[in-house]
PDB file of C-alpha atoms in Angstrom:
ATOM      1  CA  MET U   1     112.772-116.124  73.730  1.00 85.00           C
ATOM      2  CA  LEU U   2     111.283-115.561  70.082  1.00 95.00           C
ATOM      3  CA  PHE U   3     107.949-115.142  68.422  1.00 96.00           C
ATOM      4  CA  ASP U   4     107.293-115.929  64.777  1.00 97.00           C
ATOM      5  CA  SER U   5     104.434-113.616  64.517  1.00 96.00           C
ATOM      6  CA  HIS U   6     103.630-114.457  60.774  1.00 96.00           C
ATOM      7  CA  ALA U   7     104.451-117.784  59.358  1.00 97.00           C
ATOM      8  CA  HIS U   8     102.182-119.626  56.977  1.00 96.00           C
ATOM      9  CA  LEU U   9     103.108-123.331  57.927  1.00 97.00           C
ATOM     10  CA  ASP U  10      99.889-124.215  55.736  1.00 95.00           C
ATOM     11  CA  ASP U  11     101.163-123.603  52.718  1.00 95.00           C
ATOM     12  CA  GLY U  12     101.503-126.885  50.788  1.00 94.00           C
ATOM     13  CA  ARG U  13     105.489-126.782  50.020  1.00 96.00           C
ATOM     14  CA  PHE U  14     105.831-127.331  53.844  1.00 96.00           C
ATOM     15  CA  ASP U  15     103.779-130.937  53.896  1.00 95.00           C
ATOM     16  CA  LYS U  16     106.852-132.907  53.753  1.00 97.00           C
ATOM     17  CA  ASP U  17     108.836-130.908  56.336  1.00 97.00           C
ATOM     18  CA  ARG U  18     106.478-129.415  58.354  1.00 97.00           C
ATOM     19  CA  ASP U  19     107.552-131.394  61.450  1.00 97.00           C
ATOM     20  CA  GLN U  20     111.329-131.133  60.983  1.00 98.00           C
ATOM     21  CA  ILE U  21     110.790-126.957  60.468  1.00 97.00           C
ATOM     22  CA  ILE U  22     108.656-126.797  63.689  1.00 98.00           C
ATOM     23  CA  ASN U  23     111.190-128.862  65.558  1.00 97.00           C
ATOM     24  CA  ASN U  24     114.204-126.566  64.421  1.00 97.00           C
ATOM     25  CA  ALA U  25     112.172-123.712  65.245  1.00 97.00           C
ATOM     26  CA  LYS U  26     111.952-125.076  68.782  1.00 97.00           C
ATOM     27  CA  LYS U  27     115.544-125.877  69.003  1.00 97.00           C
ATOM     28  CA  ASN U  28     116.244-122.235  68.064  1.00 97.00           C
ATOM     29  CA  ASN U  29     114.248-121.264  70.701  1.00 97.00           C
ATOM     30  CA  ILE U  30     111.338-119.639  69.129  1.00 98.00           C
ATOM     31  CA  LYS U  31     108.524-120.243  71.723  1.00 98.00           C
ATOM     32  CA  TYR U  32     105.556-118.932  69.463  1.00 98.00           C
ATOM     33  CA  ILE U  33     104.465-119.092  65.574  1.00 99.00           C
ATOM     34  CA  MET U  34     101.455-117.402  64.603  1.00 99.00           C
ATOM     35  CA  ASN U  35     100.172-119.150  61.524  1.00 99.00           C
ATOM     36  CA  PRO U  36      97.220-116.471  59.641  1.00 98.00           C
ATOM     37  CA  GLY U  37      94.901-117.585  57.270  1.00 98.00           C
ATOM     38  CA  ALA U  38      94.142-115.946  54.032  1.00 97.00           C
ATOM     39  CA  ASN U  39      90.987-117.311  53.351  1.00 97.00           C
ATOM     40  CA  LEU U  40      88.364-119.844  54.782  1.00 97.00           C
ATOM     41  CA  LYS U  41      90.578-122.809  53.628  1.00 97.00           C
ATOM     42  CA  THR U  42      93.661-121.675  55.189  1.00 98.00           C
ATOM     43  CA  SER U  43      92.090-120.585  58.091  1.00 98.00           C
ATOM     44  CA  VAL U  44      90.781-124.280  58.539  1.00 98.00           C
ATOM     45  CA  ARG U  45      94.162-125.601  58.239  1.00 98.00           C
ATOM     46  CA  ALA U  46      95.906-123.105  60.499  1.00 98.00           C
ATOM     47  CA  ILE U  47      93.756-124.206  63.158  1.00 99.00           C
ATOM     48  CA  GLU U  48      94.121-127.767  62.655  1.00 98.00           C
ATOM     49  CA  ILE U  49      98.039-127.028  62.573  1.00 98.00           C
ATOM     50  CA  SER U  50      97.922-125.177  65.804  1.00 98.00           C
ATOM     51  CA  GLN U  51      96.060-128.323  67.394  1.00 98.00           C
ATOM     52  CA  LYS U  52      98.920-130.814  66.232  1.00 98.00           C
ATOM     53  CA  TYR U  53     102.074-128.498  67.370  1.00 98.00           C
ATOM     54  CA  ASP U  54     102.245-126.756  70.872  1.00 98.00           C
ATOM     55  CA  ILE U  55     104.301-123.444  69.793  1.00 98.00           C
ATOM     56  CA  VAL U  56     101.828-123.073  66.743  1.00 99.00           C
ATOM     57  CA  TYR U  57      98.860-120.572  67.212  1.00 99.00           C
ATOM     58  CA  ALA U  58      96.283-119.610  64.209  1.00 99.00           C
ATOM     59  CA  ALA U  59      94.536-116.455  62.939  1.00 99.00           C
ATOM     60  CA  VAL U  60      91.479-117.107  60.788  1.00 99.00           C
ATOM     61  CA  GLY U  61      90.779-114.113  58.248  1.00 99.00           C
ATOM     62  CA  VAL U  62      90.560-113.431  54.648  1.00 99.00           C
ATOM     63  CA  HIS U  63      93.377-112.001  52.701  1.00 98.00           C
ATOM     64  CA  PRO U  64      92.788-108.961  50.610  1.00 98.00           C
ATOM     65  CA  HIS U  65      93.335-110.674  47.617  1.00 98.00           C
ATOM     66  CA  ASP U  66      90.745-113.016  48.412  1.00 97.00           C
ATOM     67  CA  VAL U  67      87.826-110.756  49.734  1.00 98.00           C
ATOM     68  CA  LYS U  68      86.201-110.866  46.476  1.00 97.00           C
ATOM     69  CA  GLU U  69      84.987-114.300  47.024  1.00 94.00           C
ATOM     70  CA  MET U  70      83.726-113.363  50.980  1.00 97.00           C
ATOM     71  CA  ASP U  71      79.931-113.034  51.817  1.00 98.00           C
ATOM     72  CA  ASP U  72      77.930-113.039  55.083  1.00 97.00           C
ATOM     73  CA  VAL U  73      77.906-116.705  55.122  1.00 98.00           C
ATOM     74  CA  THR U  74      81.883-116.569  55.012  1.00 97.00           C
ATOM     75  CA  LEU U  75      82.041-114.134  57.474  1.00 98.00           C
ATOM     76  CA  GLU U  76      79.700-116.137  59.648  1.00 98.00           C
ATOM     77  CA  LEU U  77      82.203-119.190  59.568  1.00 98.00           C
ATOM     78  CA  LEU U  78      85.036-116.992  59.849  1.00 98.00           C
ATOM     79  CA  GLU U  79      83.238-115.802  63.660  1.00 99.00           C
ATOM     80  CA  SER U  80      82.616-119.589  64.258  1.00 99.00           C
ATOM     81  CA  LEU U  81      86.315-120.537  63.491  1.00 99.00           C
ATOM     82  CA  ALA U  82      87.680-117.549  65.663  1.00 99.00           C
ATOM     83  CA  LYS U  83      86.209-119.172  68.929  1.00 98.00           C
ATOM     84  CA  LYS U  84      87.964-122.403  68.595  1.00 98.00           C
ATOM     85  CA  PRO U  85      90.830-123.025  70.946  1.00 96.00           C
ATOM     86  CA  LYS U  86      94.695-121.550  69.959  1.00 98.00           C
ATOM     87  CA  VAL U  87      93.091-118.735  67.319  1.00 99.00           C
ATOM     88  CA  MET U  88      94.475-115.837  68.984  1.00 99.00           C
ATOM     89  CA  ALA U  89      93.781-113.322  65.893  1.00 99.00           C
ATOM     90  CA  ILE U  90      91.702-112.206  62.959  1.00 99.00           C
ATOM     91  CA  GLY U  91      94.173-112.096  59.990  1.00 98.00           C
ATOM     92  CA  GLU U  92      95.291-111.475  57.414  1.00 98.00           C
ATOM     93  CA  ILE U  93      93.305-109.025  56.606  1.00 99.00           C
ATOM     94  CA  GLY U  94      93.484-105.307  54.792  1.00 99.00           C
ATOM     95  CA  LEU U  95      94.321-103.726  51.778  1.00 99.00           C
ATOM     96  CA  ASP U  96      96.097-104.335  48.714  1.00 98.00           C
ATOM     97  CA  PHE U  97      96.410-101.901  46.185  1.00 98.00           C
ATOM     98  CA  TYR U  98      99.221-103.110  44.491  1.00 98.00           C
ATOM     99  CA  TYR U  99      97.930-106.210  42.923  1.00 95.00           C
ATOM    100  CA  ASP U 100      94.267-105.393  42.877  1.00 91.00           C
ATOM    101  CA  HIS U 101      93.080-109.112  42.962  1.00 97.00           C
ATOM    102  CA  SER U 102      90.057-108.000  44.764  1.00 97.00           C
ATOM    103  CA  PRO U 103      88.034-104.385  43.607  1.00 98.00           C
ATOM    104  CA  ARG U 104      89.172-102.036  46.093  1.00 98.00           C
ATOM    105  CA  ASP U 105      85.786-101.324  47.117  1.00 98.00           C
ATOM    106  CA  CYS U 106      85.401-105.158  48.209  1.00 98.00           C
ATOM    107  CA  GLN U 107      88.687-104.977  49.704  1.00 99.00           C
ATOM    108  CA  ARG U 108      87.737-101.670  52.105  1.00 99.00           C
ATOM    109  CA  GLU U 109      84.346-103.305  52.837  1.00 98.00           C
ATOM    110  CA  TRP U 110      85.384-106.600  54.171  1.00 99.00           C
ATOM    111  CA  PHE U 111      88.356-105.353  55.960  1.00 99.00           C
ATOM    112  CA  ARG U 112      85.948-103.296  58.009  1.00 99.00           C
ATOM    113  CA  LYS U 113      83.505-106.076  58.285  1.00 99.00           C
ATOM    114  CA  GLN U 114      86.728-108.500  59.427  1.00 99.00           C
ATOM    115  CA  ILE U 115      87.631-105.558  62.234  1.00 99.00           C
ATOM    116  CA  GLN U 116      84.356-105.665  63.352  1.00 99.00           C
ATOM    117  CA  LEU U 117      84.627-109.334  63.360  1.00 99.00           C
ATOM    118  CA  ALA U 118      87.515-108.873  65.686  1.00 99.00           C
ATOM    119  CA  HIS U 119      85.800-106.628  67.788  1.00 99.00           C
ATOM    120  CA  ARG U 120      83.120-109.006  68.726  1.00 98.00           C
ATOM    121  CA  VAL U 121      85.351-111.938  69.361  1.00 99.00           C
ATOM    122  CA  ASN U 122      87.818-109.732  71.351  1.00 99.00           C
ATOM    123  CA  LEU U 123      91.124-110.663  69.212  1.00 99.00           C
ATOM    124  CA  PRO U 124      93.447-108.547  67.895  1.00 99.00           C
ATOM    125  CA  ILE U 125      94.161-108.199  63.982  1.00 99.00           C
ATOM    126  CA  ILE U 126      96.794-109.328  61.343  1.00 98.00           C
ATOM    127  CA  VAL U 127      97.206-106.090  59.010  1.00 99.00           C
ATOM    128  CA  HIS U 128      98.303-106.535  55.455  1.00 98.00           C
ATOM    129  CA  ASP U 129      98.797-103.245  54.064  1.00 98.00           C
ATOM    130  CA  ARG U 130     100.221-102.867  50.188  1.00 98.00           C
ATOM    131  CA  ASP U 131     100.195 -99.737  48.598  1.00 98.00           C
ATOM    132  CA  ALA U 132      97.070 -98.464  50.683  1.00 98.00           C
ATOM    133  CA  ASN U 133      98.670 -96.812  53.879  1.00 98.00           C
ATOM    134  CA  ASP U 134      96.670 -93.995  54.023  1.00 98.00           C
ATOM    135  CA  GLU U 135      93.438 -96.003  53.939  1.00 98.00           C
ATOM    136  CA  THR U 136      94.407 -98.560  55.855  1.00 99.00           C
ATOM    137  CA  LEU U 137      95.274 -96.295  58.688  1.00 99.00           C
ATOM    138  CA  LYS U 138      91.601 -94.247  57.985  1.00 99.00           C
ATOM    139  CA  ILE U 139      89.711 -97.563  58.304  1.00 99.00           C
ATOM    140  CA  LEU U 140      91.628 -98.331  61.487  1.00 99.00           C
ATOM    141  CA  LYS U 141      90.928 -95.333  63.098  1.00 98.00           C
ATOM    142  CA  GLU U 142      87.306 -95.378  62.098  1.00 98.00           C
ATOM    143  CA  GLU U 143      86.966 -98.793  63.462  1.00 98.00           C
ATOM    144  CA  LYS U 144      88.839 -98.534  66.428  1.00 90.00           C
TER     145      LYS U 144
END
């Protein structure tokens, strides 16, 4: 049995052949596929896709590239989404110090807040860590 732990099936590039991709996965003994969100919109889309396909499950979260756009309302919406059926994790969350699309302080703040959200809804997290290993581990230890 295989489990694809990280597939962005919500990507528009899969719109034309998503059914075929998922059917091929089933034929090749993939029993579960996790589709993590990268922002609020893709988190909603991940849930929609999970409702259509029996082997697909969703994670909701905001990727470090997009956390500069987060606020408390977004966090509340994520918490609501996290309680939907077939949502199995909070993610993709973390730190990305390679691209720095969001300021590092902002990344740290929202990584912590999304970990705290995961604790509230009792879900595991899917961590994105690029060129930020020490800080990622530090935050994970502090927020455990």
